[in-house]
PDB file of C-alpha atoms in Angstrom:
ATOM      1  CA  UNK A   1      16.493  68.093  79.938  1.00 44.00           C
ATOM      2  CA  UNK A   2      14.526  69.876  77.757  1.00 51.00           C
ATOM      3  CA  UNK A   3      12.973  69.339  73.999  1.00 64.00           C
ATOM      4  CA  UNK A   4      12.497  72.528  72.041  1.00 73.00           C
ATOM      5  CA  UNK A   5       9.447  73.510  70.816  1.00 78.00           C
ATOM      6  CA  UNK A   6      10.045  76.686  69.387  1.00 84.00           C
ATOM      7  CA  UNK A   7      12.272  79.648  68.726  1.00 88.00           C
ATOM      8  CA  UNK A   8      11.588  83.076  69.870  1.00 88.00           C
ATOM      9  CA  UNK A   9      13.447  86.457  68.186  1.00 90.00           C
ATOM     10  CA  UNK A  10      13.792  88.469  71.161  1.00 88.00           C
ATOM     11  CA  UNK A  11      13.932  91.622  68.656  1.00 92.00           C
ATOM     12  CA  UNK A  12      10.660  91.288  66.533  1.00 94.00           C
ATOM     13  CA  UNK A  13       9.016  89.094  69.000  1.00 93.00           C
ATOM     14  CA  UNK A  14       8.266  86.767  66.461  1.00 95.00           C
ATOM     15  CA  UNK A  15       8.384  82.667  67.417  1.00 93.00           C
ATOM     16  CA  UNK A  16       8.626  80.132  65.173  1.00 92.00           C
ATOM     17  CA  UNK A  17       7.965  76.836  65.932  1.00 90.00           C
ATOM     18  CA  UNK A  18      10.564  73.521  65.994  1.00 86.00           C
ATOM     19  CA  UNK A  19       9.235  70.425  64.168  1.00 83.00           C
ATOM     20  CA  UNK A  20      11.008  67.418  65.143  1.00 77.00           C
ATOM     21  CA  UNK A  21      12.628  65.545  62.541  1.00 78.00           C
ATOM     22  CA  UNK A  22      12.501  61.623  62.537  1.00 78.00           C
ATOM     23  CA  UNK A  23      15.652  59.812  63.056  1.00 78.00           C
ATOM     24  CA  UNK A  24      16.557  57.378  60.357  1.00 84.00           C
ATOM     25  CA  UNK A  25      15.598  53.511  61.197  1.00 82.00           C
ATOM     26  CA  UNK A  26      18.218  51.547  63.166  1.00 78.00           C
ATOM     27  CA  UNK A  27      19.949  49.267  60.932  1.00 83.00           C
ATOM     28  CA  UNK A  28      19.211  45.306  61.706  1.00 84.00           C
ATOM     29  CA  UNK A  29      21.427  44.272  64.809  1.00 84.00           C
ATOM     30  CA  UNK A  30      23.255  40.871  64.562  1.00 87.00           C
ATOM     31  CA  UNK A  31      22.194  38.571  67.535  1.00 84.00           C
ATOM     32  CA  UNK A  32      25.587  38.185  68.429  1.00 90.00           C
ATOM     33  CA  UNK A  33      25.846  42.003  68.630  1.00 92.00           C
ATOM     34  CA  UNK A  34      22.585  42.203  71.028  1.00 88.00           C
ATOM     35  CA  UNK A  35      24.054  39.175  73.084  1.00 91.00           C
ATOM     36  CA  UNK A  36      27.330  40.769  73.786  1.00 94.00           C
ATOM     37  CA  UNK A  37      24.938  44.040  74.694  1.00 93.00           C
ATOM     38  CA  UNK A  38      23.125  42.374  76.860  1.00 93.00           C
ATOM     39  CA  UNK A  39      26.356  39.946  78.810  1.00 95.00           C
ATOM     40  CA  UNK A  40      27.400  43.182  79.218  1.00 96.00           C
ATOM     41  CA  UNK A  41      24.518  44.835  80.875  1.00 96.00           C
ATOM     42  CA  UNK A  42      23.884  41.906  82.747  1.00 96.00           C
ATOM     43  CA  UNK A  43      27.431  42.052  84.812  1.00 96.00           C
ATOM     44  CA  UNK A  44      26.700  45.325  85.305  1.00 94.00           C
ATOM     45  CA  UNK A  45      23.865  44.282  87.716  1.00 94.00           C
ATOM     46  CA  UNK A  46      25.518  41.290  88.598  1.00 93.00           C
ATOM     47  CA  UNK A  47      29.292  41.073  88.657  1.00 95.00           C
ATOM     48  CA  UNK A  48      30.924  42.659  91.956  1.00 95.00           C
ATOM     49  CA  UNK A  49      32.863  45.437  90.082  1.00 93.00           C
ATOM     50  CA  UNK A  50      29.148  46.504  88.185  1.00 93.00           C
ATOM     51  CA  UNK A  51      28.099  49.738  88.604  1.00 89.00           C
ATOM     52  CA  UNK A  52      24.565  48.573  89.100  1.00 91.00           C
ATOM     53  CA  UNK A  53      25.763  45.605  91.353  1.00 93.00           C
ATOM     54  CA  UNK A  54      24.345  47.010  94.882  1.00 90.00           C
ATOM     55  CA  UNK A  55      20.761  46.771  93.749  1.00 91.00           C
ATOM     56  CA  UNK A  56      21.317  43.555  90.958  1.00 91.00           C
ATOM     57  CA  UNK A  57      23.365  41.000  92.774  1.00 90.00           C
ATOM     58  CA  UNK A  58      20.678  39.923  95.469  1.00 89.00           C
ATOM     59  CA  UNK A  59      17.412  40.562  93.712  1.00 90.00           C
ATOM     60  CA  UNK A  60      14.997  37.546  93.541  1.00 90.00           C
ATOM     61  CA  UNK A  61      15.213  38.352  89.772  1.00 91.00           C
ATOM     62  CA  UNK A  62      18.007  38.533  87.623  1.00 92.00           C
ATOM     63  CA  UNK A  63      18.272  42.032  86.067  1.00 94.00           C
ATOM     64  CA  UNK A  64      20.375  43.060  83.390  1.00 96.00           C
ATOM     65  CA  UNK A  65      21.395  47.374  83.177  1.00 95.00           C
ATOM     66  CA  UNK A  66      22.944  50.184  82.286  1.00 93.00           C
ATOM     67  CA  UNK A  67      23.871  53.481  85.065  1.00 90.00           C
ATOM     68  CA  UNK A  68      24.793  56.418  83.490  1.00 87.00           C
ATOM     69  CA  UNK A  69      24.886  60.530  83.674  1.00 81.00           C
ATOM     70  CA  UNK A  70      24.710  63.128  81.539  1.00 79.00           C
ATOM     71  CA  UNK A  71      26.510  66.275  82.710  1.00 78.00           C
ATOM     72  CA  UNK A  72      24.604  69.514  82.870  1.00 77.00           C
ATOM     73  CA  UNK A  73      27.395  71.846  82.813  1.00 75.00           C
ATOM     74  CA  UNK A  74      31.350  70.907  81.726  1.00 72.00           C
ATOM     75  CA  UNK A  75      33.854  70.413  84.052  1.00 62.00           C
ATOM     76  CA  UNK A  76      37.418  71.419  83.758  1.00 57.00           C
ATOM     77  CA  UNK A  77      39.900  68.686  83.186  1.00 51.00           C
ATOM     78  CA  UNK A  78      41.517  67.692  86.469  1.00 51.00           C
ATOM     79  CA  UNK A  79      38.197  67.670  88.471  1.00 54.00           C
ATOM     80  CA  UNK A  80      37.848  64.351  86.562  1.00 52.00           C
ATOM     81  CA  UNK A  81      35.147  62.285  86.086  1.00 51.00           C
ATOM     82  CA  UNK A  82      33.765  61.415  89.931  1.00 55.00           C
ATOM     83  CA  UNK A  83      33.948  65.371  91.178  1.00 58.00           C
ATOM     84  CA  UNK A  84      31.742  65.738  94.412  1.00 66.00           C
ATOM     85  CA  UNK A  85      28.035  66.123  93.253  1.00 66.00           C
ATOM     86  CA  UNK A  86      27.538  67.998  96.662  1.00 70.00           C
ATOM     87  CA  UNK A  87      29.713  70.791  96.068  1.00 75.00           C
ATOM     88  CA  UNK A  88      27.970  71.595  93.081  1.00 79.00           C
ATOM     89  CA  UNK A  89      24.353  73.664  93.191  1.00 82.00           C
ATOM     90  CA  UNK A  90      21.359  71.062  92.542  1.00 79.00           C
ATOM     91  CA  UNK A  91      20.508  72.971  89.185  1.00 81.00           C
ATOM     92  CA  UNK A  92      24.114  72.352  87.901  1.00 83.00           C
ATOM     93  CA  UNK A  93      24.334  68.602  89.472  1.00 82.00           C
ATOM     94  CA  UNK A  94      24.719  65.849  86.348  1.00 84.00           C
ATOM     95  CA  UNK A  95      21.553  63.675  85.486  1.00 87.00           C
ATOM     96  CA  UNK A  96      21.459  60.085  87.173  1.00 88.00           C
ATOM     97  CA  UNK A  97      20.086  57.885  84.085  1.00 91.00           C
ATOM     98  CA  UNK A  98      19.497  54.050  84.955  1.00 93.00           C
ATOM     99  CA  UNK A  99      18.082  51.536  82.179  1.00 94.00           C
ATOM    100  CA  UNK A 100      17.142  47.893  82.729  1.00 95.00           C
ATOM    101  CA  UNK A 101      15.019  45.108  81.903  1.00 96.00           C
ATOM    102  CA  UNK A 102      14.390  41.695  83.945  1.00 95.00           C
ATOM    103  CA  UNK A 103      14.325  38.709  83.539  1.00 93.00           C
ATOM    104  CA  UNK A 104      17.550  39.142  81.571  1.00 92.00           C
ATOM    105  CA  UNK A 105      16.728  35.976  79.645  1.00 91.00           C
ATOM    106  CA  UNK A 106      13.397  36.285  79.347  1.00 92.00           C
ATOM    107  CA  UNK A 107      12.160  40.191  79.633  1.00 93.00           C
ATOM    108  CA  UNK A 108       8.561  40.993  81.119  1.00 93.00           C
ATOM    109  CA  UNK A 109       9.554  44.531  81.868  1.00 94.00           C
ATOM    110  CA  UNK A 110      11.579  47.497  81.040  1.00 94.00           C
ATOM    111  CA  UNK A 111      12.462  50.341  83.184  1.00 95.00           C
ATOM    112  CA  UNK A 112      14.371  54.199  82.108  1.00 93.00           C
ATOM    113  CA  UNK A 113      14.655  56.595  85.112  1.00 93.00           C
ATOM    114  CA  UNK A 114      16.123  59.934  84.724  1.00 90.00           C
ATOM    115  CA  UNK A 115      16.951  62.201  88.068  1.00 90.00           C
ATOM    116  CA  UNK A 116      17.290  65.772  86.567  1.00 87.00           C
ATOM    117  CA  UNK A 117      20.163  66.930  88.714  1.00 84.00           C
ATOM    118  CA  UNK A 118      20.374  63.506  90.448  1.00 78.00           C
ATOM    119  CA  UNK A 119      23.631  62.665  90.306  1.00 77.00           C
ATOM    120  CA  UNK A 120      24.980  59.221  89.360  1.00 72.00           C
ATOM    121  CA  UNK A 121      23.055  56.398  88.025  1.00 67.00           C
ATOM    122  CA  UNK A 122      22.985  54.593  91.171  1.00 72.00           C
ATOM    123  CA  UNK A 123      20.861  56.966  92.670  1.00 77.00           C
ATOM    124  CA  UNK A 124      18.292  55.887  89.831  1.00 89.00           C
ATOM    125  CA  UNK A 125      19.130  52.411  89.919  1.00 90.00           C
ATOM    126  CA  UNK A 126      17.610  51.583  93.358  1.00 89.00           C
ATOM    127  CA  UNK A 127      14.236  53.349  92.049  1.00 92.00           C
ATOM    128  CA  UNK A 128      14.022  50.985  89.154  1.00 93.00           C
ATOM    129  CA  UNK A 129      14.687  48.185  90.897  1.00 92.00           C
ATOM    130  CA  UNK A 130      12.108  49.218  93.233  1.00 92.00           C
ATOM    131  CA  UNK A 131       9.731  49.403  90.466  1.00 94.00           C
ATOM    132  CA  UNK A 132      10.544  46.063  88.497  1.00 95.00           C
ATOM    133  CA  UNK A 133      10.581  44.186  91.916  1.00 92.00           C
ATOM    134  CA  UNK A 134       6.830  45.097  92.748  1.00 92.00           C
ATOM    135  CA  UNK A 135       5.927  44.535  88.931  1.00 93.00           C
ATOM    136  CA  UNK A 136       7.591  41.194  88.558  1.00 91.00           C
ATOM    137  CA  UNK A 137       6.284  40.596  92.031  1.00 87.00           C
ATOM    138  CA  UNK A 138       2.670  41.422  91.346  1.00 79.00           C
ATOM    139  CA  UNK A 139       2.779  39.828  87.995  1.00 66.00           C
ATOM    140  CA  UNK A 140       3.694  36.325  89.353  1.00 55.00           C
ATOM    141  CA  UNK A 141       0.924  36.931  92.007  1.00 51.00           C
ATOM    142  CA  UNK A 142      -1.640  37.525  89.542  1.00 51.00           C
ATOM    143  CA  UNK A 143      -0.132  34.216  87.517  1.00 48.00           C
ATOM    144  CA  UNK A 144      -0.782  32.365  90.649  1.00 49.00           C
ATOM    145  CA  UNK A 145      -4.326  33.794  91.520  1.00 51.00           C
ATOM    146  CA  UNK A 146      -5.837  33.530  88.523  1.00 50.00           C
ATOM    147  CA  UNK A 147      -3.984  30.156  87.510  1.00 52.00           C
ATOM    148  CA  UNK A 148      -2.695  31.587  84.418  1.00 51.00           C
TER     149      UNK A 148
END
């Protein structure tokens, strides 16, 4: 993925530069909105048919996510949606995206990984989880050390 900074005429040579423009505010959220959100992304990590269930179900923590990818180039039609990622040269291979926070009920910590030609989200679940673990692990160590 890449954000453009500028424009360049390959003709006059000239570049001209891309200024980003700001996104209009999100619109208030009712809680029962963010609640069903967040059910949602917790059986993700936890129910057995979740797509983020392999690194959710047994954590000491209760996480709640969100796997993803983004396609980097379009497939035809009947390859359908799980085509094999290995057949494909790494620079054309979808992004892996992976979002999560934990505790679900209580955050401390909120992890995005994004594998540029990764694959699934999977593949960038287990390196989040890896990463909340050790913070939620050193975080009630330091809570315990310090008395706090």
């Amino acid at each position: 993925p890449h954000i453009v900074h500028a424009v360049g005429n390959s003709v006059t040579g000239k570049v001209t530069e891309v200024r980003p423009v700001p996104l209009p505010p999100i619109e208030e959220i009712h809680p029962g909105e963010w609640n069903e959100i967040t059910a949602g992304m917790e059986l993700a990590a936890q129910a057995p048919h979740g797509t983020a269930y392999l690194v959710g179900h047994d954590a000491p923590y209760r996480m709640a996510a969100k796997t993803g990818s983004a396609q980097v180039v379009g497939m035809a039609q009947n390859v359908g949606s799980q085509h094999n990622q290995t057949n494909i040269p790494v620079n054309l291979r979808d992004n892996a995206l992976f979002i999560a926070f934990a505790q679900a009920d209580d955050p401390k910590i909120v992890v995005v990984v994004m594998l540029e030609f990764g694959g699934h989200g999977p593949r960038a679940a287990r390196i989040a989880s890896s990463i909340i673990g050790h913070y939620l692990k050193s975080t009630v160590t330091t809570l315990v050390e310090t008395g706090g």
